[in-house]
């Protein structure tokens, strides 16, 4: 059969809306940021402690860098994803249309707000 076999409530769409996808976007960005930050923290920790012998203080410093960088990147990417998703939902509800213009506008507004705070 070529038809879908899912049972949908009356009036429900077969595709997810922008609001439903926001949760996946925000969570995915947080997890990606945490993974990237942890790897970056490991790299920085090994670089900063290269003159130390392998011992508990070195391990603790490396672990601190991993957790600190992981949290920093997770917060940053999660915040950007939250802004992007919020702008996207508001624009979609305001315009009443689901198209690529919403995505472009949400990305542009997020970038403008992020850069306006003095971030490089």
Coordinates of N, CA and C in Angstrom, one line a residue, residues 3-109:
X3 N -0.4 4.2 1.0 CA -0.9 5.2 2.0 C -0.4 5.0 3.3
X4 N -0.4 6.1 4.1 CA 0.1 6.0 5.5 C -0.9 5.3 6.3
X5 N -0.4 4.6 7.3 CA -1.3 3.8 8.2 C -1.4 4.3 9.6
X6 N -1.1 5.6 9.7 CA -1.1 6.3 11.0 C -2.5 6.8 11.3
X7 N -2.9 6.7 12.5 CA -4.2 7.2 12.9 C -4.0 8.6 13.5
X8 N -4.6 9.6 12.9 CA -4.4 11.0 13.3 C -5.7 11.5 13.9
X9 N -5.6 12.4 14.9 CA -6.9 13.0 15.4 C -7.5 13.9 14.3
X10 N -8.8 14.1 14.4 CA -9.5 14.9 13.4 C -8.9 16.3 13.3
X11 N -8.5 16.7 12.1 CA -8.0 18.1 11.9 C -6.5 18.2 12.1
X12 N -5.8 17.1 12.4 CA -4.4 17.1 12.7 C -3.6 17.1 11.4
X13 N -2.4 17.7 11.4 CA -1.6 17.7 10.2 C -0.7 16.4 10.2
X14 N -0.3 16.0 9.0 CA 0.6 14.9 8.9 C 2.1 15.2 9.2
X15 N 2.4 16.5 9.2 CA 3.7 17.0 9.4 C 3.8 17.8 10.7
X16 N 4.9 17.8 11.3 CA 5.1 18.6 12.5 C 5.2 20.1 12.2
X17 N 4.6 20.9 13.1 CA 4.7 22.3 12.9 C 6.0 22.9 13.5
X18 N 6.2 24.1 13.3 CA 7.5 24.8 13.7 C 7.6 24.7 15.2
X19 N 6.5 24.8 15.9 CA 6.6 24.8 17.4 C 7.0 23.4 17.9
X20 N 6.5 22.4 17.3 CA 6.9 21.0 17.7 C 8.3 20.7 17.4
X21 N 8.8 21.3 16.3 CA 10.2 21.0 15.9 C 11.2 21.9 16.8
X22 N 10.7 22.9 17.4 CA 11.5 23.8 18.3 C 12.2 22.9 19.4
X23 N 11.4 22.0 20.0 CA 12.0 21.2 21.1 C 13.1 20.4 20.6
X24 N 13.0 19.8 19.5 CA 14.1 18.9 18.9 C 15.3 19.8 18.6
X25 N 15.0 21.0 18.0 CA 16.1 21.9 17.7 C 16.9 22.4 18.9
X26 N 16.2 22.8 19.9 CA 16.8 23.3 21.1 C 17.6 22.2 21.8
X27 N 17.0 21.0 22.0 CA 17.7 19.9 22.6 C 18.9 19.4 21.8
X28 N 18.7 19.3 20.5 CA 19.8 18.9 19.7 C 21.0 19.9 19.8
X29 N 20.7 21.2 19.8 CA 21.8 22.2 19.9 C 22.5 22.1 21.2
X30 N 21.7 21.9 22.3 CA 22.3 21.8 23.6 C 23.3 20.6 23.7
X31 N 22.8 19.4 23.1 CA 23.6 18.2 23.2 C 24.9 18.4 22.3
X32 N 24.7 19.0 21.1 CA 25.8 19.2 20.2 C 26.8 20.2 20.9
X33 N 26.3 21.2 21.5 CA 27.2 22.2 22.2 C 28.0 21.5 23.3
X34 N 27.3 20.7 24.1 CA 27.9 20.0 25.2 C 29.0 19.1 24.7
X35 N 28.8 18.3 23.6 CA 29.8 17.4 23.0 C 31.0 18.2 22.5
X36 N 30.7 19.2 21.7 CA 31.8 20.0 21.1 C 32.6 20.7 22.3
X37 N 31.9 21.3 23.3 CA 32.6 21.9 24.4 C 33.4 20.9 25.2
X38 N 32.9 19.7 25.4 CA 33.7 18.7 26.1 C 35.0 18.4 25.4
X39 N 34.9 18.2 24.0 CA 36.1 17.9 23.3 C 37.0 19.1 23.3
X40 N 36.5 20.3 23.2 CA 37.3 21.5 23.2 C 38.0 21.6 24.6
X41 N 37.2 21.3 25.7 CA 37.8 21.4 27.0 C 38.9 20.3 27.2
X42 N 38.7 19.2 26.7 CA 39.7 18.1 26.8 C 41.0 18.6 26.1
X43 N 40.8 19.2 24.9 CA 42.0 19.7 24.1 C 42.7 20.8 24.9
X44 N 41.9 21.8 25.5 CA 42.5 22.8 26.3 C 43.1 22.3 27.6
X45 N 42.5 21.4 28.2 CA 43.0 20.8 29.4 C 44.3 20.1 29.2
X46 N 44.4 19.3 28.2 CA 45.7 18.6 27.9 C 46.8 19.6 27.5
X47 N 46.4 20.7 26.8 CA 47.4 21.7 26.4 C 47.9 22.4 27.6
X48 N 47.0 22.8 28.5 CA 47.4 23.7 29.7 C 48.2 22.9 30.7
X49 N 48.0 21.6 30.8 CA 48.6 20.7 31.8 C 49.7 19.8 31.2
X50 N 50.2 20.2 30.0 CA 51.2 19.3 29.4 C 52.5 19.2 30.2
X51 N 52.8 20.2 31.0 CA 54.1 20.2 31.8 C 53.9 19.4 33.1
X52 N 52.7 19.1 33.5 CA 52.4 18.4 34.7 C 52.5 16.9 34.5
X53 N 52.9 16.2 35.6 CA 52.9 14.7 35.5 C 51.5 14.2 35.7
X54 N 51.2 13.0 35.2 CA 49.9 12.4 35.3 C 49.6 12.2 36.8
X55 N 48.7 12.9 37.4 CA 48.4 12.8 38.8 C 47.0 13.2 39.0
X56 N 46.5 13.2 40.2 CA 45.1 13.6 40.5 C 44.9 15.1 40.2
X57 N 45.8 16.0 40.6 CA 45.6 17.4 40.3 C 45.5 17.6 38.8
X58 N 46.3 17.0 38.0 CA 46.2 17.1 36.5 C 44.8 16.6 36.0
X59 N 44.4 15.5 36.5 CA 43.1 14.9 36.1 C 42.0 15.8 36.5
X60 N 42.0 16.4 37.7 CA 41.0 17.3 38.1 C 40.9 18.5 37.2
X61 N 42.1 19.1 36.9 CA 42.1 20.3 36.0 C 41.6 20.0 34.7
X62 N 41.9 18.8 34.1 CA 41.4 18.5 32.8 C 39.9 18.3 32.9
X63 N 39.4 17.6 33.9 CA 38.0 17.4 34.1 C 37.2 18.7 34.3
X64 N 37.8 19.6 35.0 CA 37.2 20.9 35.2 C 37.1 21.7 33.9
X65 N 38.1 21.6 33.1 CA 38.0 22.3 31.7 C 37.0 21.6 30.9
X66 N 36.9 20.3 30.9 CA 35.9 19.6 30.1 C 34.5 20.0 30.5
X67 N 34.2 20.0 31.8 CA 32.8 20.4 32.3 C 32.5 21.8 32.1
X68 N 33.5 22.7 32.3 CA 33.3 24.1 32.1 C 33.0 24.5 30.7
X69 N 33.9 24.0 29.8 CA 33.7 24.2 28.3 C 32.4 23.6 27.8
X70 N 32.1 22.4 28.3 CA 30.9 21.7 27.8 C 29.6 22.5 28.2
X71 N 29.6 23.0 29.4 CA 28.4 23.8 29.9 C 28.4 25.1 29.1
X72 N 29.5 25.8 28.9 CA 29.5 27.0 28.2 C 29.0 26.9 26.8
X73 N 29.5 25.9 26.0 CA 29.0 25.7 24.7 C 27.5 25.3 24.6
X74 N 27.1 24.4 25.6 CA 25.7 24.0 25.6 C 24.8 25.1 25.8
X75 N 25.2 26.0 26.8 CA 24.3 27.2 27.0 C 24.3 28.1 25.8
X76 N 25.4 28.3 25.2 CA 25.5 29.3 24.1 C 24.6 28.7 22.9
X77 N 24.8 27.5 22.5 CA 24.1 27.0 21.4 C 22.6 26.8 21.7
X78 N 22.3 26.4 22.9 CA 20.9 26.2 23.4 C 20.2 27.6 23.3
X79 N 20.9 28.6 23.8 CA 20.3 30.0 23.8 C 20.0 30.4 22.3
X80 N 21.0 30.2 21.5 CA 20.8 30.6 20.1 C 19.6 29.8 19.4
X81 N 19.5 28.5 19.7 CA 18.4 27.7 19.2 C 17.1 28.2 19.8
X82 N 17.1 28.5 21.0 CA 15.8 29.1 21.6 C 15.4 30.3 20.9
X83 N 16.3 31.3 20.7 CA 16.0 32.5 20.0 C 15.5 32.2 18.6
X84 N 16.2 31.4 17.9 CA 15.8 31.0 16.5 C 14.4 30.4 16.4
X85 N 14.2 29.5 17.3 CA 12.9 28.8 17.4 C 11.8 29.8 17.7
X86 N 12.0 30.6 18.7 CA 11.0 31.6 19.1 C 10.7 32.6 18.0
X87 N 11.7 33.1 17.4 CA 11.5 34.0 16.2 C 10.8 33.3 15.1
X88 N 11.1 32.1 14.8 CA 10.5 31.3 13.8 C 9.0 31.1 14.0
X89 N 8.6 30.7 15.3 CA 7.2 30.5 15.6 C 6.4 31.8 15.5
X90 N 7.0 32.9 16.1 CA 6.3 34.2 16.0 C 6.1 34.7 14.6
X91 N 7.1 34.5 13.8 CA 7.0 35.0 12.4 C 6.0 34.1 11.7
X92 N 6.0 32.8 11.9 CA 5.0 31.9 11.2 C 3.6 32.3 11.7
X93 N 3.4 32.5 12.9 CA 2.0 32.9 13.4 C 1.6 34.3 12.9
X94 N 2.6 35.2 12.8 CA 2.3 36.5 12.3 C 1.9 36.5 10.8
X95 N 2.7 35.8 10.0 CA 2.5 35.8 8.6 C 1.4 34.8 8.2
X96 N 1.2 33.8 9.0 CA 0.2 32.8 8.7 C 0.6 31.9 7.5
X97 N 1.9 31.8 7.3 CA 2.4 30.9 6.2 C 3.6 30.1 6.7
X98 N 3.8 28.9 6.2 CA 5.0 28.1 6.5 C 5.8 28.0 5.2
X99 N 6.9 28.8 5.1 CA 7.8 28.8 4.0 C 9.2 29.1 4.4
X100 N 10.1 29.1 3.4 CA 11.5 29.4 3.7 C 11.8 30.8 4.1
X101 N 10.9 31.7 3.8 CA 11.1 33.1 4.2 C 11.1 33.2 5.8
X102 N 10.3 32.4 6.4 CA 10.3 32.4 7.9 C 11.6 31.9 8.4
X103 N 12.2 30.9 7.8 CA 13.5 30.4 8.3 C 14.6 31.4 8.1
X104 N 14.6 32.1 6.9 CA 15.6 33.1 6.7 C 15.4 34.3 7.6
X105 N 14.2 34.7 7.8 CA 14.0 35.8 8.8 C 14.3 35.5 10.2
X106 N 14.0 34.3 10.6 CA 14.3 33.9 12.0 C 15.9 33.8 12.2
X107 N 16.6 33.2 11.2 CA 18.0 33.2 11.3 C 18.7 34.5 11.3
X108 N 18.1 35.4 10.5 CA 18.7 36.8 10.4 C 18.5 37.5 11.7
X109 N 17.2 37.4 12.2 CA 16.9 38.1 13.5 C 17.8 37.6 14.6

